Each structure stands twice: as C-alpha cells, then as structure tokens.
Short mmCIF file of C-alpha atoms and ligand atoms in Angstrom, two decimals:
data_model
loop_
_atom_site.label_atom_id
_atom_site.label_comp_id
_atom_site.label_asym_id
_atom_site.label_seq_id
_atom_site.Cartn_x
_atom_site.Cartn_y
_atom_site.Cartn_z
CA MET A 1 0.00 0.00 0.00
CA ASN A 2 1.22 3.46 -0.89
CA GLN A 3 2.02 5.34 2.35
CA GLN A 4 2.08 8.78 0.63
CA LEU A 5 -1.12 10.81 0.93
CA ARG A 6 -2.39 11.95 -2.44
CA ALA A 7 -5.18 14.29 -3.50
CA ALA A 8 -8.53 12.56 -4.09
CA GLY A 9 -11.74 13.93 -5.54
CA ILE A 10 -14.71 13.44 -7.82
CA ALA A 11 -13.93 12.29 -11.36
CA GLY A 12 -17.54 11.96 -12.52
CA VAL A 13 -21.13 12.40 -11.36
CA GLY A 14 -24.47 10.92 -12.39
CA TYR A 15 -28.00 10.56 -11.15
CA TYR A 16 -31.27 8.79 -11.74
CA VAL A 17 -34.82 9.57 -10.68
CA PRO A 18 -37.86 7.37 -11.34
CA GLU A 19 -40.18 8.49 -14.15
CA ARG A 20 -43.40 8.95 -12.19
CA ILE A 21 -43.98 12.47 -10.89
CA LEU A 22 -46.26 13.19 -7.94
CA THR A 23 -47.38 16.83 -7.82
CA ASN A 24 -48.71 18.85 -4.92
CA ARG A 25 -52.10 18.78 -6.67
CA ASP A 26 -51.96 14.97 -6.63
CA LEU A 27 -51.24 15.11 -2.89
CA GLU A 28 -54.30 17.34 -2.39
CA GLN A 29 -56.35 14.30 -3.43
CA MET A 30 -54.57 12.05 -0.92
CA VAL A 31 -54.32 14.08 2.33
CA ASP A 32 -55.68 17.31 3.79
CA THR A 33 -53.07 19.62 2.27
CA SER A 34 -52.74 22.30 -0.38
CA GLU A 35 -50.36 23.34 -3.12
CA GLU A 36 -50.11 26.71 -1.38
CA TRP A 37 -49.11 25.20 2.01
CA ILE A 38 -46.51 22.86 0.55
CA VAL A 39 -44.88 25.49 -1.68
CA SER A 40 -44.84 28.25 0.92
CA ARG A 41 -43.56 26.03 3.78
CA THR A 42 -41.12 23.86 1.85
CA GLY A 43 -40.54 25.12 -1.71
CA ILE A 44 -41.45 21.65 -3.05
CA ARG A 45 -43.66 21.49 -6.17
CA GLU A 46 -43.25 17.87 -7.22
CA ARG A 47 -41.28 14.73 -6.46
CA HIS A 48 -40.44 11.49 -8.30
CA ILE A 49 -41.85 8.24 -6.97
CA ALA A 50 -40.39 4.80 -7.70
CA ASP A 51 -42.42 2.23 -9.56
CA PRO A 52 -43.64 -0.55 -7.19
CA LYS A 53 -41.24 -2.96 -8.90
CA GLN A 54 -38.20 -0.67 -8.50
CA THR A 55 -35.85 -1.11 -5.55
CA THR A 56 -33.11 1.11 -4.15
CA SER A 57 -30.44 -1.02 -5.87
CA ASP A 58 -32.19 -0.41 -9.25
CA LEU A 59 -31.91 3.34 -8.72
CA CYS A 60 -28.27 2.92 -7.60
CA VAL A 61 -27.29 0.95 -10.71
CA ASN A 62 -28.74 3.60 -13.05
CA ALA A 63 -27.01 6.46 -11.20
CA ALA A 64 -23.73 4.51 -10.99
CA ARG A 65 -23.70 3.79 -14.74
CA ALA A 66 -24.23 7.50 -15.45
CA ALA A 67 -21.39 8.49 -13.09
CA LEU A 68 -19.01 5.89 -14.55
CA ARG A 69 -19.81 7.14 -18.07
CA HIS A 70 -19.18 10.74 -17.03
CA ALA A 71 -15.89 9.76 -15.33
CA ARG A 72 -14.90 7.71 -18.41
CA THR A 73 -14.22 4.89 -16.01
CA SER A 74 -14.90 1.23 -16.73
CA VAL A 75 -16.64 -0.92 -14.17
CA GLU A 76 -13.51 -3.12 -14.05
CA GLU A 77 -11.63 -0.23 -12.42
CA VAL A 78 -14.03 0.06 -9.46
CA GLN A 79 -12.45 -1.40 -6.33
CA LEU A 80 -14.87 -0.29 -3.63
CA ILE A 81 -18.61 0.54 -3.66
CA ILE A 82 -20.22 2.50 -0.84
CA VAL A 83 -24.00 2.94 -0.83
CA ALA A 84 -25.42 5.51 1.57
CA THR A 85 -29.08 4.74 2.22
CA VAL A 86 -31.76 4.39 4.89
CA THR A 87 -33.98 2.36 2.57
CA PRO A 88 -31.86 -0.67 1.60
CA ASP A 89 -33.46 -3.39 -0.54
CA PHE A 90 -33.27 -5.70 2.51
CA PRO A 91 -32.21 -5.24 6.17
CA PHE A 92 -29.26 -7.34 4.96
CA PRO A 93 -27.37 -8.17 2.76
CA ALA A 94 -26.05 -4.72 1.97
CA THR A 95 -27.56 -2.99 -1.07
CA SER A 96 -24.00 -2.22 -2.22
CA CYS A 97 -23.43 -5.97 -2.76
CA LEU A 98 -26.51 -6.17 -4.98
CA VAL A 99 -25.18 -3.17 -6.92
CA GLN A 100 -21.73 -4.80 -7.23
CA GLU A 101 -23.30 -7.91 -8.73
CA ARG A 102 -25.60 -5.98 -11.08
CA LEU A 103 -22.75 -3.79 -12.35
CA GLY A 104 -20.46 -6.79 -12.75
CA ALA A 105 -17.77 -5.13 -10.63
CA ARG A 106 -15.03 -6.96 -8.74
CA ALA A 107 -15.11 -4.73 -5.70
CA ALA A 108 -15.44 -4.55 -1.94
CA ALA A 109 -18.85 -3.21 -0.98
CA PHE A 110 -20.63 -1.92 2.09
CA ASP A 111 -23.57 0.28 3.02
CA LEU A 112 -23.30 3.37 5.16
CA GLU A 113 -26.20 4.71 7.20
CA ALA A 114 -26.03 8.31 8.31
CA GLY A 115 -29.51 9.48 7.31
CA CYS A 116 -29.64 12.33 4.84
CA SER A 117 -25.96 13.07 5.66
CA GLY A 118 -25.04 9.62 4.34
CA PHE A 119 -23.65 10.81 1.03
CA THR A 120 -21.31 13.39 2.59
CA TYR A 121 -20.07 10.74 5.06
CA ALA A 122 -19.50 8.25 2.24
CA LEU A 123 -17.74 10.81 0.05
CA VAL A 124 -15.34 11.73 2.84
CA MET A 125 -14.64 8.03 3.55
CA ALA A 126 -14.02 7.35 -0.15
CA CYS A 127 -11.66 10.31 -0.52
CA GLN A 128 -9.71 9.22 2.56
CA CYS A 129 -9.39 5.68 1.17
CA VAL A 130 -8.08 6.98 -2.14
CA SER A 131 -5.81 9.56 -0.48
CA ALA A 132 -4.26 6.85 1.67
CA GLY A 133 -3.64 4.69 -1.39
CA ALA A 134 -5.89 1.86 -0.17
CA PHE A 135 -8.04 2.09 -3.33
CA ASP A 136 -7.68 3.89 -6.65
CA THR A 137 -11.33 4.01 -7.74
CA VAL A 138 -14.31 4.16 -5.41
CA LEU A 139 -17.96 4.37 -6.43
CA VAL A 140 -20.04 6.37 -3.95
CA ILE A 141 -23.82 6.26 -4.26
CA GLY A 142 -26.50 8.03 -2.25
CA ALA A 143 -29.92 6.49 -2.87
CA ASP A 144 -33.27 6.30 -1.17
CA ILE A 145 -36.85 5.27 -1.85
CA LEU A 146 -38.47 7.13 1.01
CA SER A 147 -41.89 6.64 -0.59
CA ARG A 148 -41.72 3.08 0.83
CA ILE A 149 -41.34 4.21 4.44
CA VAL A 150 -43.45 7.36 4.67
CA ASN A 151 -46.95 7.18 6.05
CA TRP A 152 -49.11 8.29 3.13
CA LYS A 153 -51.83 9.25 5.61
CA ASP A 154 -49.55 11.66 7.52
CA ARG A 155 -49.66 15.06 5.83
CA ARG A 156 -46.84 16.36 8.07
CA THR A 157 -44.32 14.06 6.39
CA CYS A 158 -45.66 12.52 3.16
CA VAL A 159 -45.52 15.81 1.24
CA LEU A 160 -41.80 16.28 1.93
CA PHE A 161 -40.03 13.33 0.39
CA GLY A 162 -39.17 11.87 -3.00
CA ASP A 163 -37.15 9.00 -4.49
CA GLY A 164 -33.85 9.06 -6.37
CA ALA A 165 -30.16 8.20 -6.54
CA GLY A 166 -26.95 10.08 -7.22
CA ALA A 167 -23.45 8.69 -7.68
CA VAL A 168 -19.88 9.89 -7.95
CA VAL A 169 -16.62 8.22 -8.92
CA VAL A 170 -13.75 9.08 -6.59
CA LYS A 171 -10.19 8.88 -7.90
CA PRO A 172 -6.76 10.45 -7.37
CA VAL A 173 -6.74 14.03 -8.72
CA ALA A 174 -4.13 16.73 -9.29
CA GLN A 175 -2.62 18.25 -6.11
CA GLY A 176 -4.69 21.23 -4.92
CA LYS A 177 -7.91 19.67 -6.24
CA GLY A 178 -10.42 17.24 -4.74
CA LEU A 179 -11.43 17.17 -1.09
CA LEU A 180 -9.86 20.15 0.69
CA GLY A 181 -11.71 20.02 4.01
CA PHE A 182 -14.61 18.34 5.78
CA ASP A 183 -16.66 18.29 8.95
CA LEU A 184 -18.65 15.27 10.09
CA GLY A 185 -20.61 14.99 13.32
CA SER A 186 -23.42 13.34 15.20
CA ASP A 187 -25.70 13.99 18.16
CA GLY A 188 -27.61 10.88 19.21
CA SER A 189 -29.52 12.85 21.83
CA GLY A 190 -31.71 13.84 18.87
CA ALA A 191 -32.28 10.23 17.75
CA ASP A 192 -36.02 10.39 18.49
CA LEU A 193 -36.57 13.44 16.30
CA LEU A 194 -36.46 11.47 13.05
CA LYS A 195 -36.79 7.70 13.17
CA ILE A 196 -38.58 4.47 12.37
CA GLN A 197 -39.56 3.02 15.73
CA ALA A 198 -40.09 -0.65 14.87
CA GLY A 199 -38.38 -3.31 12.78
CA GLY A 200 -34.97 -3.27 14.44
CA SER A 201 -33.52 -5.09 17.48
CA HIS A 202 -35.10 -2.54 19.84
CA THR A 203 -38.66 -3.19 18.71
CA PRO A 204 -38.88 -6.14 16.32
CA ALA A 205 -41.84 -6.04 13.91
CA THR A 206 -45.04 -7.59 15.21
CA PHE A 207 -48.69 -7.35 14.21
CA GLU A 208 -49.04 -4.70 16.92
CA THR A 209 -46.18 -2.55 15.62
CA ILE A 210 -47.74 -2.66 12.17
CA GLU A 211 -51.18 -1.81 13.54
CA GLU A 212 -49.68 1.13 15.43
CA GLU A 213 -47.89 2.22 12.22
CA GLN A 214 -44.50 2.12 13.91
CA HIS A 215 -42.87 0.89 10.69
CA PHE A 216 -43.26 4.33 9.10
CA LEU A 217 -40.89 7.28 9.28
CA CYS A 218 -41.91 9.75 11.98
CA MET A 219 -40.43 13.17 12.53
CA ASN A 220 -40.59 16.19 14.78
CA GLY A 221 -40.36 18.65 11.88
CA ASN A 222 -40.00 21.82 13.93
CA GLU A 223 -37.08 20.49 15.99
CA VAL A 224 -35.31 19.11 12.91
CA PHE A 225 -35.81 22.49 11.23
CA ARG A 226 -34.18 24.33 14.14
CA PHE A 227 -31.27 21.89 14.24
CA ALA A 228 -30.75 22.08 10.46
CA VAL A 229 -30.59 25.87 10.28
CA LYS A 230 -27.99 26.02 13.04
CA ILE A 231 -25.82 23.08 12.05
CA MET A 232 -25.57 23.75 8.30
CA GLY A 233 -23.86 27.09 8.78
CA GLU A 234 -21.64 25.89 11.63
CA SER A 235 -20.55 22.72 9.88
CA ALA A 236 -19.82 24.40 6.55
CA GLU A 237 -17.76 27.03 8.37
CA ARG A 238 -15.70 24.36 10.12
CA ALA A 239 -15.02 22.54 6.83
CA LEU A 240 -14.08 25.81 5.11
CA ARG A 241 -11.73 26.73 7.97
CA GLN A 242 -10.03 23.33 7.62
CA ALA A 243 -9.62 24.03 3.90
CA GLY A 244 -8.21 27.49 4.68
CA LEU A 245 -11.04 29.18 2.78
CA THR A 246 -13.78 31.71 3.56
CA PRO A 247 -17.47 31.50 2.52
CA GLN A 248 -16.75 34.34 0.06
CA GLU A 249 -14.43 32.02 -1.87
CA VAL A 250 -17.17 29.44 -2.50
CA ASP A 251 -18.37 29.22 -6.13
CA CYS A 252 -21.23 26.78 -5.57
CA PHE A 253 -23.00 25.89 -2.35
CA ILE A 254 -24.81 22.54 -2.54
CA PRO A 255 -27.00 22.06 0.52
CA HIS A 256 -29.10 19.03 1.38
CA GLN A 257 -32.39 19.66 -0.43
CA ALA A 258 -34.95 19.37 2.36
CA ASN A 259 -36.70 22.72 2.45
CA THR A 260 -36.06 26.05 0.71
CA ARG A 261 -36.54 27.93 3.98
CA ILE A 262 -33.79 25.88 5.65
CA ILE A 263 -31.49 26.47 2.66
CA GLU A 264 -32.18 30.22 2.70
CA ALA A 265 -31.48 30.47 6.43
CA ALA A 266 -28.25 28.48 6.12
CA ALA A 267 -27.04 30.57 3.16
CA LYS A 268 -27.79 33.75 5.10
CA ARG A 269 -25.92 32.49 8.16
CA LEU A 270 -22.91 31.64 5.99
CA ASN A 271 -23.22 34.88 4.07
CA VAL A 272 -23.20 33.07 0.72
CA PRO A 273 -25.11 35.00 -1.98
CA TRP A 274 -28.27 33.27 -3.23
CA THR A 275 -26.91 33.20 -6.80
CA LYS A 276 -24.26 30.69 -5.65
CA VAL A 277 -26.73 28.38 -3.90
CA PHE A 278 -27.98 25.38 -5.86
CA VAL A 279 -31.64 24.50 -5.30
CA ASN A 280 -33.68 21.73 -6.94
CA VAL A 281 -35.91 20.74 -4.01
CA ASP A 282 -38.86 22.17 -5.99
CA ARG A 283 -38.59 19.31 -8.51
CA TYR A 284 -37.45 16.40 -6.33
CA GLY A 285 -38.50 17.04 -2.73
CA ASN A 286 -36.20 15.63 -0.10
CA THR A 287 -34.52 12.54 -1.56
CA SER A 288 -32.51 11.85 1.60
CA ALA A 289 -29.03 10.43 0.86
CA ALA A 290 -29.57 11.09 -2.86
CA SER A 291 -30.23 14.80 -2.55
CA ILE A 292 -26.66 16.13 -2.57
CA PRO A 293 -25.30 13.91 -5.38
CA ILE A 294 -28.35 14.63 -7.56
CA ALA A 295 -27.82 18.36 -6.95
CA LEU A 296 -24.09 18.03 -7.66
CA ALA A 297 -24.78 16.26 -10.94
CA GLU A 298 -27.34 18.86 -12.04
CA ALA A 299 -25.09 21.76 -11.00
CA GLN A 300 -22.29 20.23 -13.05
CA GLN A 301 -24.59 19.68 -16.06
CA GLN A 302 -25.76 23.31 -15.85
CA GLY A 303 -22.17 24.59 -15.85
CA LEU A 304 -22.39 25.94 -12.30
CA VAL A 305 -19.59 23.59 -11.25
CA GLN A 306 -16.61 23.72 -13.58
CA ASP A 307 -12.91 22.92 -13.61
CA GLY A 308 -11.37 24.83 -10.68
CA SER A 309 -14.70 25.65 -8.95
CA THR A 310 -14.80 25.57 -5.16
CA VAL A 311 -17.85 23.60 -4.06
CA VAL A 312 -19.28 23.16 -0.59
CA CYS A 313 -21.76 20.34 0.13
CA VAL A 314 -23.61 20.34 3.45
CA GLY A 315 -25.95 17.64 4.70
CA PHE A 316 -27.94 16.96 7.87
CA GLY A 317 -30.33 14.25 8.88
CA ALA A 318 -31.45 11.43 11.10
CA GLY A 319 -29.11 10.41 13.86
CA LEU A 320 -28.88 13.28 14.23
CA THR A 321 -25.96 13.63 11.85
CA TRP A 322 -24.34 16.31 9.76
CA GLY A 323 -21.58 16.45 7.18
CA SER A 324 -19.85 19.09 5.05
CA CYS A 325 -17.18 18.79 2.39
CA VAL A 326 -15.19 21.42 0.56
CA LEU A 327 -14.16 20.30 -2.91
CA ARG A 328 -12.05 21.93 -5.61
CA TRP A 329 -13.38 20.62 -8.93
O1 LIG B 401 -33.69 15.47 5.77
C1 LIG B 401 -34.08 15.92 7.01
C2 LIG B 401 -35.57 15.69 7.11
N1 LIG B 401 -36.40 16.66 7.66
C3 LIG B 401 -36.51 17.98 7.40
O2 LIG B 401 -35.72 18.60 6.79
C4 LIG B 401 -37.72 18.65 7.96
C5 LIG B 401 -37.43 19.94 8.66
N2 LIG B 401 -38.67 20.60 9.00
C6 LIG B 401 -39.42 21.28 8.11
O3 LIG B 401 -39.06 21.38 6.95
C7 LIG B 401 -40.67 21.96 8.59
O4 LIG B 401 -40.70 21.93 10.01
C8 LIG B 401 -41.96 21.33 8.03
C9 LIG B 401 -42.07 21.62 6.55
C10 LIG B 401 -41.99 19.83 8.27
C11 LIG B 401 -43.19 21.94 8.72
O5 LIG B 401 -43.22 23.33 8.50
P1 LIG B 401 -43.58 24.33 9.69
O6 LIG B 401 -43.64 25.67 9.13
O7 LIG B 401 -42.61 24.05 10.78
O8 LIG B 401 -45.05 23.88 10.05
P2 LIG B 401 -45.60 23.29 11.42
O9 LIG B 401 -45.11 21.91 11.62
O10 LIG B 401 -45.34 24.29 12.51
O11 LIG B 401 -47.14 23.23 11.11
C12 LIG B 401 -47.93 24.42 10.93
C13 LIG B 401 -49.35 23.99 10.65
C14 LIG B 401 -49.89 23.00 11.64
O12 LIG B 401 -51.26 23.30 11.87
P3 LIG B 401 -51.73 24.03 13.22
O13 LIG B 401 -51.30 23.08 14.30
O14 LIG B 401 -50.96 25.31 13.24
O15 LIG B 401 -53.18 24.14 13.04
C15 LIG B 401 -49.81 21.67 10.91
O16 LIG B 401 -50.77 20.74 11.36
O17 LIG B 401 -49.43 23.36 9.36
C16 LIG B 401 -50.10 22.10 9.51
N3 LIG B 401 -49.56 21.19 8.50
C17 LIG B 401 -50.04 21.13 7.26
N4 LIG B 401 -51.04 21.79 6.64
C18 LIG B 401 -51.26 21.51 5.34
C19 LIG B 401 -48.55 20.32 8.63
N5 LIG B 401 -48.35 19.67 7.47
C20 LIG B 401 -49.27 20.16 6.61
C21 LIG B 401 -49.56 19.89 5.25
N6 LIG B 401 -50.56 20.59 4.67
N7 LIG B 401 -48.88 19.00 4.52
#
C-alpha cells in the first residue's frame, strides 16, 4: 500500500430519478393539504416516486452507470462501492453488494447509514481511502426510496419526500484539487426526532407494531428544522476553515435539499449569496441520501460547477448527523 497521501476527488457524477412524478395537486387528493401550504412552507412542487417494482439497488445501478460514463471509467476499475441509504433493498445483505453484482464489478462493498448526511459521510470516507492509497477508484452512491417508508396518511411528512439516486466516482486528482476540508458529526440525543420506531432489534416487527404504524418514518419537523438551520452554517464554516477558505471564496453551495426555507437560512448564516446556492428541491422534494449527489450532478450539467470551482456540500439528517465537504473541482 502506498504510504504517501495523495489528493482525491470526484472524477464523474451521475443521477437517476424514477419516471413517475407526484405533484402537490396529486397530494391534495390524498391528504388534507394544499399546493399553497406545501410550496410556501417547503418550496417543493413535485417529487419522483419509484415504480412498485423498482428497488433502491435499481436506482443505484442507473445512477452509478451515469457516473461511470461521465468519469470515463470502466466498471472493471471500481475497487470499492459504498452505498449511503436508509432504505436498503433488505435489512441485509447490503444494497452495495446487490449493486456490485448488477454492475459486474469486482469490488469490496458496504452500506453506510447516516440518514440524509449519508452521502457526505460516504464521500469523505471514499476520498480518505483513495488519499491513503488503499483504493484507486471508489464508487459512492446516495440512494433512497423514502416513498416506501413514509406514512401516506400523515400530511406532516408525506408531502416532503421523493425517491432518487446520485453517484460519484472518486479517484486520485491533481494536487490542490479534490477534497480540501470536511466536517462530520453526530448527536444521538436527537435520535427520536427522526426515526422508524419498529423493525430493528429494539422493537422487532409484530402485528401490533404494524397496527400502530411504527414501521413508518416519523419526525418532529420543527425540531429538525431548528437543528438544520444552526448546524448547516456551523458545519460548513468548520469545513471551510479546515480548507483554509472563507465563505466568500465558495463558487457553488450545494446544501441538502430538504426545504427552501432551511437552505435560505443556512445561506444567510454563511453569508453566501443566493446566486451561488444550488436548489432543486422544488422538482425532487427531499430525496434523503440522494439529494446532494443529484444536486451536484445537475449543478455540473448546468455549468455551475466547472474545472477549478470551489464547491461546498452540506448535509444533515437522522441520527442526528451532519456532514460538510469542501471540494475543488
Ligand atoms: O432530511 C431531514 C428531514 N427533515 C426535514 O428537513 C424537515 C425539517 N422541517 C421542516 O421542513 C418543517 O418543520 C416542516 C415543513 C416539516 C413543517 O413546517 P412548519 O412551518 O414548521 O409547520 P408546522 O409543523 O409548525 O405546522 C404548521 C401547521 C400545523 O397546523 P396548526 O397546528 O398550526 O393548526 C400543521 O398541522 O401546518 C399544519 N400542517 C399542514 N397543513 C397543510 C402540517 N403539514 C401540513 C400539510 N398541509 N402537509
């Protein structure tokens, strides 16, 4: 193993969202809500919903193929696959192993669970692995089908989420590029704020847990909102400090796409102008671990992230967890 640290970063990005679109008007027919409430409180207009036959690994494979194409990397080169998700195909085996088999890769594979921060965690881990010389090519995927775990009778949560996957290929890059700084953290005292109560070792699934709807995602939205606004600014600042940069030097700010109001508050706290903030929550809703890589891929496609750009990604989510990375493209 090479003991020299080398620069590591993103060589290609890709994403996939299911075809079916669910609009706010559609939701008006399902729960007591309105287009006006959803748009004004969240910024979300529509979200993509997976076909009943589609699984998280299906979404992963499509996003991974797009990222490999963009990175001009063959599947044979992939040595490690990390899938960040809270909606794996099965409790085990890991979804990453299903992806490895479907792609035809000869690679190590594991899943990483850090809620909506999962992609930032996985990206940092992948960059460290490549920097250390342990692997040369790592496929990092953030993917979730939250439509399978939301309670479609609960208007407080079902309007917020969507399905999708985003992927990046991490490789050695020129010195001065790639991951320049990061900040990862957790606070388990907030574990109850966003969770699925039953189905794990704490409360195995029973007829009663199903009857009591404990197998669905439940969230204290107001508390998560407060946490998100505070932590996004703080975490991004810490990552920027580690990179020796100021918020003014950021070219593109890619926040977790949960709610436009959270994104606005975080941008204000960081003093990043709105023109540098990437937002697509209106079209996808909150896609959990997929939200940042989908946004990264779209920002890149739209020319907002170019060679030499300084990009900051900031995520937060269940755990509670948070994660920021500063990247030079
Ligand atoms: O990836 C991390 C995951 N989570 C998040 O990012 C969520 C963070 N939190 C949020 O984004 C916001 O807290 C929400 C969008 C979830 C809620 O917005 P809010 O402005 O904090 O609304 P609220 O929860 O204070 O609810 C205000 C009112 C309530 O009615 P009353 O009690 O004032 O009569 C709710 O019952 O809005 C009602 N309400 C709705 N009304 C229409 C809640 N959901 C809906 C709905 N449609 N879908």
